[in-house]
mmCIF file of C-alpha atoms and ligand atoms in Angstrom:
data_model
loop_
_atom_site.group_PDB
_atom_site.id
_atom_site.type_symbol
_atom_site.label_atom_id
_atom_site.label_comp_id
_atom_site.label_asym_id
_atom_site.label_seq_id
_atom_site.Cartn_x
_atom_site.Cartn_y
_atom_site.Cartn_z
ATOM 1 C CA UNK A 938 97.169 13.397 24.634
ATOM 2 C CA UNK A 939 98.204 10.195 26.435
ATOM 3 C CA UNK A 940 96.319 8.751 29.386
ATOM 4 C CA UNK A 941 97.679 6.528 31.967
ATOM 5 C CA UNK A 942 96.513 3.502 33.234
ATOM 6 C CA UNK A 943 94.986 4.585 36.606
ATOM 7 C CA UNK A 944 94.747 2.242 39.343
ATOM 8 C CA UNK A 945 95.140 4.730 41.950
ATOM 9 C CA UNK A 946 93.013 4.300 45.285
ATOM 10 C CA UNK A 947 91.748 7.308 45.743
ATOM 11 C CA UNK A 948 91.321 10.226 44.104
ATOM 12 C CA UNK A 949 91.021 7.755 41.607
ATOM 13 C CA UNK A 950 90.201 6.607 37.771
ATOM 14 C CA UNK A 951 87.115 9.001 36.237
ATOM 15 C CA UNK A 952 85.292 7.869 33.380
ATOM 16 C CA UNK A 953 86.965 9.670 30.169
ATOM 17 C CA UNK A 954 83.583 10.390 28.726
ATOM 18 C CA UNK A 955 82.700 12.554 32.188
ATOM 19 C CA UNK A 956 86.279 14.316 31.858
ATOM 20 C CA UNK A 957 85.315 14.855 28.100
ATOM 21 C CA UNK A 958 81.721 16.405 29.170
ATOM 22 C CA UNK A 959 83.095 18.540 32.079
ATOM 23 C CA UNK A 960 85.538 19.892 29.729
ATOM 24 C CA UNK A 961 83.079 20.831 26.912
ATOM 25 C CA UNK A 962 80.789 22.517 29.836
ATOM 26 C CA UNK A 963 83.554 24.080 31.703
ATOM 27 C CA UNK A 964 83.608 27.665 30.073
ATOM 28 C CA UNK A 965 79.485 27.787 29.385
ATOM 29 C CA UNK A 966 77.444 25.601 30.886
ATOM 30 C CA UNK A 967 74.206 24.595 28.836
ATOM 31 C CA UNK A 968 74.207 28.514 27.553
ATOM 32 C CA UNK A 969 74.471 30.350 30.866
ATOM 33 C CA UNK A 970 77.583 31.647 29.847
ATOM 34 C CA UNK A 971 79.122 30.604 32.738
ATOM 35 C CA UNK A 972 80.669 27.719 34.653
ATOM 36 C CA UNK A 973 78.627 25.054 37.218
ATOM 37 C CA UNK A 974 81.586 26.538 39.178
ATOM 38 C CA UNK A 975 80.342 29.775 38.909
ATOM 39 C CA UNK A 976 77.025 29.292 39.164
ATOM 40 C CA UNK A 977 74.864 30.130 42.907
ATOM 41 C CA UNK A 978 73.931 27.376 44.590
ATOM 42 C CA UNK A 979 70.818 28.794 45.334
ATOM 43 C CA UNK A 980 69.872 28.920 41.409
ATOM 44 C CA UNK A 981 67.823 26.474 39.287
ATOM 45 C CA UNK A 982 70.459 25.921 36.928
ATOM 46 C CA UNK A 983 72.681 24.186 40.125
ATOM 47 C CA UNK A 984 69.738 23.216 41.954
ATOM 48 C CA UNK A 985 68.831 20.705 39.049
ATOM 49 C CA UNK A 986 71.980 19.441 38.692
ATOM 50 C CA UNK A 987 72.148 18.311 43.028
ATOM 51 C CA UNK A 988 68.493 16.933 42.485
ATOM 52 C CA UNK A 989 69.181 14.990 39.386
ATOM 53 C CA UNK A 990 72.738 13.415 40.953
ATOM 54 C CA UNK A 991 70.323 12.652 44.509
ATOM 55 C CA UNK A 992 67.612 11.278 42.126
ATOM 56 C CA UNK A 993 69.634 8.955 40.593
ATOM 57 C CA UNK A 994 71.484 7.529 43.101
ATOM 58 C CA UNK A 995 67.949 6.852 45.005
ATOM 59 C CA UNK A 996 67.165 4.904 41.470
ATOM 60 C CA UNK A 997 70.807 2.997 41.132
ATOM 61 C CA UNK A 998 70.000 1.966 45.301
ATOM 62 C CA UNK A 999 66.358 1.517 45.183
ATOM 63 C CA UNK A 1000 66.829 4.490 48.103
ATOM 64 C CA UNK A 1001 63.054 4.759 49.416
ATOM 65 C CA UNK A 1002 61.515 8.106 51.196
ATOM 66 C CA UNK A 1003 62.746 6.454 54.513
ATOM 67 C CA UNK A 1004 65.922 7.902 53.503
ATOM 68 C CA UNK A 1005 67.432 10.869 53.154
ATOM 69 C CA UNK A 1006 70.747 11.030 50.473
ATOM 70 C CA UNK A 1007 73.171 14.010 51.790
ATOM 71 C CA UNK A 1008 75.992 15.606 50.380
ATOM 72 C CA UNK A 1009 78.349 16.357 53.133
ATOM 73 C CA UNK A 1010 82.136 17.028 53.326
ATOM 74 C CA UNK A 1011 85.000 16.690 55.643
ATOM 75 C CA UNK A 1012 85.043 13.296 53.920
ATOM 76 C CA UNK A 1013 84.166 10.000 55.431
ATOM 77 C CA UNK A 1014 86.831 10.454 58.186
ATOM 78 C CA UNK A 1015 84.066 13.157 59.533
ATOM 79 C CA UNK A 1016 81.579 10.417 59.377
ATOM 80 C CA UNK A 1017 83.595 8.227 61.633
ATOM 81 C CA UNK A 1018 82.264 10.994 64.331
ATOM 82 C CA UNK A 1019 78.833 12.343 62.908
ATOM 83 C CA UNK A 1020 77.373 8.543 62.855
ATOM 84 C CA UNK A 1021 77.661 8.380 66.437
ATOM 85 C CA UNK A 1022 77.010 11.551 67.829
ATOM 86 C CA UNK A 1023 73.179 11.912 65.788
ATOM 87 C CA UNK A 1024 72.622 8.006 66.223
ATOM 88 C CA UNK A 1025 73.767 7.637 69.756
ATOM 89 C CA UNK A 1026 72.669 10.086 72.339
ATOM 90 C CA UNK A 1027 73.952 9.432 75.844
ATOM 91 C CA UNK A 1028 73.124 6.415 77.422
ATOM 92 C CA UNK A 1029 72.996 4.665 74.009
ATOM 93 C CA UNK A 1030 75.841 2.132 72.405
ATOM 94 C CA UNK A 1031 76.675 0.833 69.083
ATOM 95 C CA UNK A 1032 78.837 -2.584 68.102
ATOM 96 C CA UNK A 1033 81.776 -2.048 65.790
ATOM 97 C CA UNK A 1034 83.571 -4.830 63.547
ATOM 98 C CA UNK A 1035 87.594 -4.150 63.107
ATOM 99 C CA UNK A 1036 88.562 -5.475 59.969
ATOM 100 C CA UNK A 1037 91.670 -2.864 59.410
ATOM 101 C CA UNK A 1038 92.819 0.094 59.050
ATOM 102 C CA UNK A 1039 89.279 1.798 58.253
ATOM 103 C CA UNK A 1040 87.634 0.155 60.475
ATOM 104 C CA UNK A 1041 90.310 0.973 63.658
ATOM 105 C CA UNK A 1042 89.898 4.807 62.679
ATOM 106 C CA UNK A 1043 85.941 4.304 62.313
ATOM 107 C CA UNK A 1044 86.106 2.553 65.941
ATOM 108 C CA UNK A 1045 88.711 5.399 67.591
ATOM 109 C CA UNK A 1046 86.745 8.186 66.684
ATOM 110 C CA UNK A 1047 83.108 7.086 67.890
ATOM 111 C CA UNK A 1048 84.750 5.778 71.084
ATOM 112 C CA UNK A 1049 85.366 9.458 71.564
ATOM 113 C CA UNK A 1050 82.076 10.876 71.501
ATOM 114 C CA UNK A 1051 80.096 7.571 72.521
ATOM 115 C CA UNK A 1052 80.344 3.964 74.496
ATOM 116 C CA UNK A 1053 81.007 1.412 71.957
ATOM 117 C CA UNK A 1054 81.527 -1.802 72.170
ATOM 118 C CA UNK A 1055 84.195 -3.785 69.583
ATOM 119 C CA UNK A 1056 82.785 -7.339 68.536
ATOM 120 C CA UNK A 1057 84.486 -8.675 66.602
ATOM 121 C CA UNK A 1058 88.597 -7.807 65.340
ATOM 122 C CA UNK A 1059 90.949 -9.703 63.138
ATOM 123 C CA UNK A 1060 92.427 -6.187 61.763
ATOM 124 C CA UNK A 1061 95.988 -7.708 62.770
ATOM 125 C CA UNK A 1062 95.428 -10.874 60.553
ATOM 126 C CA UNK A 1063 97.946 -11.745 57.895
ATOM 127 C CA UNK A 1064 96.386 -12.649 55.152
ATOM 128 C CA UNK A 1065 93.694 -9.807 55.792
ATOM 129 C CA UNK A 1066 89.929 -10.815 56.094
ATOM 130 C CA UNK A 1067 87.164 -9.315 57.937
ATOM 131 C CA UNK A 1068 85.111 -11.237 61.004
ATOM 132 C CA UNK A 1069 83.222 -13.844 60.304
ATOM 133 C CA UNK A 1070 79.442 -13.547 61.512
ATOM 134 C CA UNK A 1071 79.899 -15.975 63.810
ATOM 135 C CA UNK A 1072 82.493 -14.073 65.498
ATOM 136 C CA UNK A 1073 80.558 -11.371 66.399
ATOM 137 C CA UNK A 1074 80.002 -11.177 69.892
ATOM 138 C CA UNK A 1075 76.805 -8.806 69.498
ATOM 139 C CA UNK A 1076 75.671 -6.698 72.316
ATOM 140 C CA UNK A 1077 71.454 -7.049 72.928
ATOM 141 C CA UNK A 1078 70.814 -3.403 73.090
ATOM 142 C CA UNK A 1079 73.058 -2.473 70.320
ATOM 143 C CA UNK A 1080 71.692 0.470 68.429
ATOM 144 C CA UNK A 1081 73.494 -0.217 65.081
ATOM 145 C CA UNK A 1082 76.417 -2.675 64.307
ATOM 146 C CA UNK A 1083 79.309 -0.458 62.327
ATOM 147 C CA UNK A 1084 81.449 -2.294 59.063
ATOM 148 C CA UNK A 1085 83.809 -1.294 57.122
ATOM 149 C CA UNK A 1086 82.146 -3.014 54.052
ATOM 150 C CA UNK A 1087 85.487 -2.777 51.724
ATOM 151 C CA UNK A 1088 88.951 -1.790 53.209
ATOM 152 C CA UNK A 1089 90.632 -0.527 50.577
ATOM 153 C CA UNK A 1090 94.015 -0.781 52.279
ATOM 154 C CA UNK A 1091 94.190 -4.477 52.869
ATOM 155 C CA UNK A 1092 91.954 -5.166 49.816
ATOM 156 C CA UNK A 1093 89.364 -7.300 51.969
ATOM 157 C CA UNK A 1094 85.694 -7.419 52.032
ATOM 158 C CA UNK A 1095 82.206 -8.362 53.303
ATOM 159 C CA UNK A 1096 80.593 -10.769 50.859
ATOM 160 C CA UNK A 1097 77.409 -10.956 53.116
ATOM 161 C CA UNK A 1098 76.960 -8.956 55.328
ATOM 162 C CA UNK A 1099 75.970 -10.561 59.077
ATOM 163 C CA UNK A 1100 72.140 -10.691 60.141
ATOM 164 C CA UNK A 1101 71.667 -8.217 62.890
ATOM 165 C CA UNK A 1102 68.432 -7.442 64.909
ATOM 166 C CA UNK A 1103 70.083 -3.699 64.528
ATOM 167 C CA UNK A 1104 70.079 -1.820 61.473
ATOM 168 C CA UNK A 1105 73.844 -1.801 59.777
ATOM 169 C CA UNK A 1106 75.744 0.827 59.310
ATOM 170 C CA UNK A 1107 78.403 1.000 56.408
ATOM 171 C CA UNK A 1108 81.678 2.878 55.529
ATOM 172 C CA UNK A 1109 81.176 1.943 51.811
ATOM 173 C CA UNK A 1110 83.898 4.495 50.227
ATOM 174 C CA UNK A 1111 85.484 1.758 48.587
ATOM 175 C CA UNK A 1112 83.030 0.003 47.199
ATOM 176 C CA UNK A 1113 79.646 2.032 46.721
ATOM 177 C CA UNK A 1114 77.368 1.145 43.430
ATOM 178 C CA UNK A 1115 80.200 -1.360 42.469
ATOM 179 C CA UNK A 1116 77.466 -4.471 43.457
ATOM 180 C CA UNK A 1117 73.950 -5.048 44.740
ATOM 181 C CA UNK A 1118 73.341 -4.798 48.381
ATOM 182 C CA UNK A 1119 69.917 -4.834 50.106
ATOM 183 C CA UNK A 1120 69.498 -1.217 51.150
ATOM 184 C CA UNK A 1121 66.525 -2.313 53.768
ATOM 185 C CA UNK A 1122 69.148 -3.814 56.157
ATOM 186 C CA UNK A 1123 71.438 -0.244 56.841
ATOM 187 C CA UNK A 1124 70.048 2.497 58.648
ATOM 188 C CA UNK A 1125 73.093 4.618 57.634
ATOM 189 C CA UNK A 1126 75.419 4.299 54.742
ATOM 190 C CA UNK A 1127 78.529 6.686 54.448
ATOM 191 C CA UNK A 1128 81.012 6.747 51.405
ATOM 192 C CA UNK A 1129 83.810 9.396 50.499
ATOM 193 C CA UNK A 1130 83.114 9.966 46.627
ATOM 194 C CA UNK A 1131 86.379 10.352 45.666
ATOM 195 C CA UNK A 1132 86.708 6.209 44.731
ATOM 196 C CA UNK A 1133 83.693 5.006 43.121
ATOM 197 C CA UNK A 1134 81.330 8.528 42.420
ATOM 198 C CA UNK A 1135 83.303 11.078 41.054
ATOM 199 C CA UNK A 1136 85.786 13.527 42.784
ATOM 200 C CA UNK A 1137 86.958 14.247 46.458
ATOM 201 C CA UNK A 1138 85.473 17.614 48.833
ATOM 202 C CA UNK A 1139 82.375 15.287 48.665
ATOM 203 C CA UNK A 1140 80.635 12.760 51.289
ATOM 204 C CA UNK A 1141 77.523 10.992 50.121
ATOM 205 C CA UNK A 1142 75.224 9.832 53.324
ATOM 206 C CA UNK A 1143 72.416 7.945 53.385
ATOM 207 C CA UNK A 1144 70.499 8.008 56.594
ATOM 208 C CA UNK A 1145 67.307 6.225 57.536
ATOM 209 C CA UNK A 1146 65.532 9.548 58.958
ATOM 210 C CA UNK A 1147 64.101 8.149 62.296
ATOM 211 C CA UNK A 1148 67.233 6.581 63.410
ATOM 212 C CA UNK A 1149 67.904 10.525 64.384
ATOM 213 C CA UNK A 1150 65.154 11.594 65.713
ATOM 214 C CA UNK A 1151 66.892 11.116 69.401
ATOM 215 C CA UNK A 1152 69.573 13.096 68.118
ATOM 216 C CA UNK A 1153 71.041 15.494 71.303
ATOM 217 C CA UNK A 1154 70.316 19.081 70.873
ATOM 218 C CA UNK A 1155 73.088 20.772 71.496
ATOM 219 C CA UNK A 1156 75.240 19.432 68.792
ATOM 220 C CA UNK A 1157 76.179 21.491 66.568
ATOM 221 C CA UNK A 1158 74.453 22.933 63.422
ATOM 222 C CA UNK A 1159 76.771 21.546 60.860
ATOM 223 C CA UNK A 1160 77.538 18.380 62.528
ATOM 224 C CA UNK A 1161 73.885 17.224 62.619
ATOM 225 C CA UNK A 1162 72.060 15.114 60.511
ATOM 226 C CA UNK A 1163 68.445 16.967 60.908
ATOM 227 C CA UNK A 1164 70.237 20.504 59.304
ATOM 228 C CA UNK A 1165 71.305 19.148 55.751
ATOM 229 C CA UNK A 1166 67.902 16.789 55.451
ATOM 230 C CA UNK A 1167 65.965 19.910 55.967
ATOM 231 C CA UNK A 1168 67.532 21.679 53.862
ATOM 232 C CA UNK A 1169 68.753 19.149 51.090
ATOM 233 C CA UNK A 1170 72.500 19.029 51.766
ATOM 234 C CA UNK A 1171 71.835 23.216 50.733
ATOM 235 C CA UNK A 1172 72.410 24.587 54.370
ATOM 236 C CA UNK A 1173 75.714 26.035 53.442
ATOM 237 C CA UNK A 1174 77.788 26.195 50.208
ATOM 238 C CA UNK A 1175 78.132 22.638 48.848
ATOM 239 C CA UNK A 1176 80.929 21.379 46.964
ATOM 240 C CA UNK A 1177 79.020 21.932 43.860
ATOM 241 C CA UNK A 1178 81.774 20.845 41.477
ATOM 242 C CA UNK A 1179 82.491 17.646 42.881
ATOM 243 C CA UNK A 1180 78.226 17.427 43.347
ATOM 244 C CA UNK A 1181 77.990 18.207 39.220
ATOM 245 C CA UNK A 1182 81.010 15.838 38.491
ATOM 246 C CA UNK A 1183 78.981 13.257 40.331
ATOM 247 C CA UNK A 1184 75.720 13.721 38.789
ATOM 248 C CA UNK A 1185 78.185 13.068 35.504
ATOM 249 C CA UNK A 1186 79.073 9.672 36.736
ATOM 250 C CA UNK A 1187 75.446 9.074 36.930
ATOM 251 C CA UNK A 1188 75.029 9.831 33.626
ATOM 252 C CA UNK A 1189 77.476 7.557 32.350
ATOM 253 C CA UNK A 1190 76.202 4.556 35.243
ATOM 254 C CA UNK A 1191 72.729 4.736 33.328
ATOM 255 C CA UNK A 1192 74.650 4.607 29.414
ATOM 256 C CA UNK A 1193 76.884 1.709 30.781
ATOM 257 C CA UNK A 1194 73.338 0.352 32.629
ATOM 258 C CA UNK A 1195 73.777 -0.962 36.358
ATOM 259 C CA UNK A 1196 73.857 -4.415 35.831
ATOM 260 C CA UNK A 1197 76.728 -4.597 33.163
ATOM 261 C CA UNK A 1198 78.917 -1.931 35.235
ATOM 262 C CA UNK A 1199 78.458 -4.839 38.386
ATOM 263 C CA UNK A 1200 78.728 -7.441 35.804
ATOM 264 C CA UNK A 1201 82.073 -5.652 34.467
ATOM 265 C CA UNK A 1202 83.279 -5.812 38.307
ATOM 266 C CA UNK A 1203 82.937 -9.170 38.961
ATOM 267 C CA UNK A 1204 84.639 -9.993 35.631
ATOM 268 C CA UNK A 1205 87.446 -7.351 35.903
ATOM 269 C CA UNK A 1206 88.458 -8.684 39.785
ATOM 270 C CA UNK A 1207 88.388 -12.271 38.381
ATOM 271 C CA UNK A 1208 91.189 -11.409 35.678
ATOM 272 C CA UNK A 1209 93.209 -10.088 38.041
ATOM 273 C CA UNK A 1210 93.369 -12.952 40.616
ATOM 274 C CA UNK A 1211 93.419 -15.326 37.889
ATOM 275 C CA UNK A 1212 96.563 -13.671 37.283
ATOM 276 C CA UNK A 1213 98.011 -14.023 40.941
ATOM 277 C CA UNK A 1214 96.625 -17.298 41.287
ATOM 278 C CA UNK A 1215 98.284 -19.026 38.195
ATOM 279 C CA UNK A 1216 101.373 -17.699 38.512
ATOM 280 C CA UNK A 1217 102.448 -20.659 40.759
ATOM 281 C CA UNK A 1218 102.487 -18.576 44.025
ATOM 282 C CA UNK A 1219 105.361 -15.652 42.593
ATOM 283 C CA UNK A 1220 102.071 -13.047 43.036
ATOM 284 C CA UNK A 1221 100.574 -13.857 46.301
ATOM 285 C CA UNK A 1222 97.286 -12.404 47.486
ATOM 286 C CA UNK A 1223 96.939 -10.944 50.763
ATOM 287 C CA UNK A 1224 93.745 -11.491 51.982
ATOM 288 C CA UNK A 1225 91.997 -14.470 52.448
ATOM 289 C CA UNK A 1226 90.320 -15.612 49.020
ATOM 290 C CA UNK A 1227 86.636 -15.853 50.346
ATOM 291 C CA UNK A 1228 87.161 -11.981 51.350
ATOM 292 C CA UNK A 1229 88.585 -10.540 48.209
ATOM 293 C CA UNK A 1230 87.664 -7.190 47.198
ATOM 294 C CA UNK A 1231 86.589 -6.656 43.613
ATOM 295 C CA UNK A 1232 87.766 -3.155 43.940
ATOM 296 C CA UNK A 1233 91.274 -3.418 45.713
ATOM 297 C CA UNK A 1234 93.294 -6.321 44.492
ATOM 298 C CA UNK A 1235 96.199 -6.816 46.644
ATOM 299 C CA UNK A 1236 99.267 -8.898 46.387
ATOM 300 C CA UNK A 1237 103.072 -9.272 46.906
ATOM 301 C CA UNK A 1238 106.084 -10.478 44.638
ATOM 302 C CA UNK A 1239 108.737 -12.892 46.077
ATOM 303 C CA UNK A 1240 110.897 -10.022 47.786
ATOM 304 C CA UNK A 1241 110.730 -6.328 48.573
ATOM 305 C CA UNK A 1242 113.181 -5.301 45.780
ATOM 306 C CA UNK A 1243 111.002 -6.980 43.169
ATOM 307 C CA UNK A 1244 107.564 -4.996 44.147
ATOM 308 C CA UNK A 1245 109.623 -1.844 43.928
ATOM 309 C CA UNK A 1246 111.157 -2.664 40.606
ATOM 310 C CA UNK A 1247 107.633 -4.203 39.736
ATOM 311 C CA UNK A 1248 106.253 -0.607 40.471
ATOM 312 C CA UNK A 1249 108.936 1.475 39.116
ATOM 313 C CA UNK A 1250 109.070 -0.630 35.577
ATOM 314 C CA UNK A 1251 104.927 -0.524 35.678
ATOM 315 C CA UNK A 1252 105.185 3.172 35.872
ATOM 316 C CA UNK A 1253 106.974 3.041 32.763
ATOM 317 C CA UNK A 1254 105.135 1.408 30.742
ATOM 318 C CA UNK A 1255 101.981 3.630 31.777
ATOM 319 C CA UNK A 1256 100.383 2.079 34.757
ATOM 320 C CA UNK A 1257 100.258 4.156 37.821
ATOM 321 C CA UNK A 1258 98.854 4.163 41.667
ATOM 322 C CA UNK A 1259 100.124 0.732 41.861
ATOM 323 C CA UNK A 1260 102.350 0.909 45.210
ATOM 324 C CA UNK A 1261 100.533 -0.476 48.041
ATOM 325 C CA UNK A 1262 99.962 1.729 51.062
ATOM 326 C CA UNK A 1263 102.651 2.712 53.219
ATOM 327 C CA UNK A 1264 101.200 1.183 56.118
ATOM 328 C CA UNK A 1265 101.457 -2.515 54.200
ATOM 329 C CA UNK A 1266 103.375 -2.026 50.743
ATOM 330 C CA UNK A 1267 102.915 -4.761 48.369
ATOM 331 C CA UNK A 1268 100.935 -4.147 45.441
ATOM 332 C CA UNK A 1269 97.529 -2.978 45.237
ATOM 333 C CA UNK A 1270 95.742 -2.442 41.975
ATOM 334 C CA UNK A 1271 92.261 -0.497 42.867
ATOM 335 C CA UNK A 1272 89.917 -0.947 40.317
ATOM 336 C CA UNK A 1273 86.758 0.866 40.632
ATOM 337 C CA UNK A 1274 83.690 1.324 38.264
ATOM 338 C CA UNK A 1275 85.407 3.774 36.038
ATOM 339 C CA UNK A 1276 88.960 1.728 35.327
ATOM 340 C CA UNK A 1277 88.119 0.339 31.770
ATOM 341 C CA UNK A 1278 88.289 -3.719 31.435
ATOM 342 C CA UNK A 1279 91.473 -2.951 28.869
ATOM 343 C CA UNK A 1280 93.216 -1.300 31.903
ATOM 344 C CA UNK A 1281 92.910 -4.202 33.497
ATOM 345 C CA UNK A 1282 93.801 -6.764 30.388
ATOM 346 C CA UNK A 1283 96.803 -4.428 30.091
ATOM 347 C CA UNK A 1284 97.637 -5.192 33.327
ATOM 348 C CA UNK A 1285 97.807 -8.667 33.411
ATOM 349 C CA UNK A 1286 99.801 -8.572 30.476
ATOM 350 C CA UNK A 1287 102.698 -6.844 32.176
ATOM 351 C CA UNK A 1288 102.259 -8.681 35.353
ATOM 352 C CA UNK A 1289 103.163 -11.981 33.289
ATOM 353 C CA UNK A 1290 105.977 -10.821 31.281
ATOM 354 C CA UNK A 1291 107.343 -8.948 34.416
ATOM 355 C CA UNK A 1292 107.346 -12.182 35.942
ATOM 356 C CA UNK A 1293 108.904 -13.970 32.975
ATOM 357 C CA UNK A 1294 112.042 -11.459 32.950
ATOM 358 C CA UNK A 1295 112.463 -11.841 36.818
ATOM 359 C CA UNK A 1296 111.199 -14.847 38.090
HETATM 360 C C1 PLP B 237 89.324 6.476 51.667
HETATM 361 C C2 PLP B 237 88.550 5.880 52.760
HETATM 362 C C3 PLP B 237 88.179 6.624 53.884
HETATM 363 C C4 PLP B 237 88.621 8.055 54.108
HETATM 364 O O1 PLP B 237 87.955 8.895 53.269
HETATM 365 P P1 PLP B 237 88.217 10.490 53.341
HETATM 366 O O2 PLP B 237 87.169 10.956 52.387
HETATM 367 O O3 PLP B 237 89.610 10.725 52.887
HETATM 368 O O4 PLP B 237 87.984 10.925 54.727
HETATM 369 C C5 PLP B 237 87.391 6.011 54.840
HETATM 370 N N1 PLP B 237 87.015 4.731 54.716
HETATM 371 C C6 PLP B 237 87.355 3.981 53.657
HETATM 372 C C7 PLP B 237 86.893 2.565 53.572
HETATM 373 C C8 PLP B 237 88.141 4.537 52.648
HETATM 374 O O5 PLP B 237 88.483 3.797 51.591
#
């Protein structure tokens, strides 16, 4: 067996040990003689499997009853609507921060269903960043202020995030559980698992319940909030393999322990702009260094030609996902809690020899 070095952005990197467990479970599943995949979802033997994967992320987030943690699909693009049709009936408006491509399909889709009002937007700025809090031109009656806490395209991020008399709410598919934030300060958090939790057909939400509660009637059943709390994300058929492949990731979170995996973050993002930054300005980074992302490191090489020699030689020597976007090409390394700190060494490595050989 050989495995790559997997930098993709999403699906992305899995921890080998989960891979390792899933397999050894696949054909009987602690003695049922069946798969998870198999399994009802009305059953104990699933039912303690969702409850264990919501119980520990409530532990990893200090998550209190306030809250309710959902397992949704349609992925976080069907967020970009949900948020504002539960969280603003009519009559009500939300603020939205543009800091790139995430953030412009967060802001077209609630503008769609609700009056928002855009407060800040540098989504157009080369190198990429996201607002500054004293940018934001906040609206008084605001009912939350919307960010995009990590865009993974442009490999940007919030460091703090701005004071608001309004709860937050977060797109956090790029960076969920990959540092501390102060849960007390969202009243909704949204992330597409397939990044930092486990596989995609999965949406975790976190919703503070009584930011709902004026939630219009007549929307409907699955598109509600109030449906999967009552019935613990077990309304309809989950996606109870990408739910069990989750609660793996837990798992592994608690063996690694919390603090070393953010620890391991930090460390693994600093290697890698160390990299760009000493090599004289031949790797640039694109976004502004203040708003780096520990999870999407982006950069360029002196011309075009290079980045796509620079990919096509990387693929070669095992390292894969490492094109940038189409919408921005460049380079983009994404490297979320389950890419291994060799990965990353590895990396670095070839990044300095390729430059050797062509610069
Ligand atoms: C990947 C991503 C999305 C889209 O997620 P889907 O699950 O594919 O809908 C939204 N926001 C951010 C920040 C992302 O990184």
């Amino acid at each position: 067996m050989s495995r790559v070095y997997n930098f993709n952005a999403g699906p992305a990197a899995l921890p080998l040990e989960v891979l390792e467990n899933a397999r050894a479970e696949l054909l009987d599943f602690n003695g049922t003689g069946m798969s998870i995949m198999e399994a009802s979802h009305r059953g104990k033997v699933y039912e303690d499997i969702h409850n264990e994967a919501i119980a520990n992320l409530r532990e990893f987030m200090d998550i209190s009853d306030d809250y309710a943690v959902l397992f949704l699909q349609g992925g976080a693009s069907t967020q970009f609507s949900m948020v504002p049709m539960n969280l603003l009936p009519p009559g009500e408006t939300a603020d939205y921060t543009n800091s790139g491509t995430w953030a412009s399909k967060a802001i077209k889709e609630a503008e769609k269903v609700a009056l928002i009002n855009v407060v800040a937007d540098c989504s157009k700025d080369i190198p990429t960043r996201v607002p500054l809090a004293s940018e934001l031109n906040l609206t008084s009656n605001a009912k939350y202020l919307h960010v995009t806490s990590n865009e993974t395209i442009s490999g940007a991020r919030w460091n703090d995030y701005p004071e608001t008399s309004c709860p937050l709410v977060a797109d956090m598919s790029s960076d969920i559980l990959s540092r501390h934030f102060d849960i007390s300060r969202f009243g909704l958090i949204y992330a597409g698992a397939q990044k930092n939790l486990g596989p995609s057909g999965l949406t975790v939400v976190i919703v503070r319940k009584d930011l709902i509660e004026g939630a219009p009637d007549d929307l409907p059943t699955m598109m509600r909030y109030s449906t999967h709390i009552e019935d613990n994300s077990l309304y309809n058929t989950p996606p109870s393999f990408s739910i069990y492949v989750l609660a793996l990731v837990t798992r592994w979170i608690k063996k690694v322990g919390l603090e070393n995996l953010y620890k391991q973050n930090v460390e693994k993002a600093a290697v890698l702009y160390a990299a760009i930054d000493g090599s004289d300005g031949w790797y640039k980074g694109t976004a502004v260094k203040e708003f780096r992302s520990d999870m999407n490191v982006t950069f360029r090489l002196p011309s075009e030609e290079l980045e796509a020699k620079f990919v096509s030689e990387a693929t070669k020597s095992g390292f894969i996902g490492l094109k940038g976007h189409r919408s921005v090409g460049g380079i983009r390394a994404s490297i979320y809690n389950a890419v291994p700190v060799e990965a990353v060494n590895e990396l670095v490595k070839f990044m300095n020899s390729f430059m050797r050989a062509n610069g």
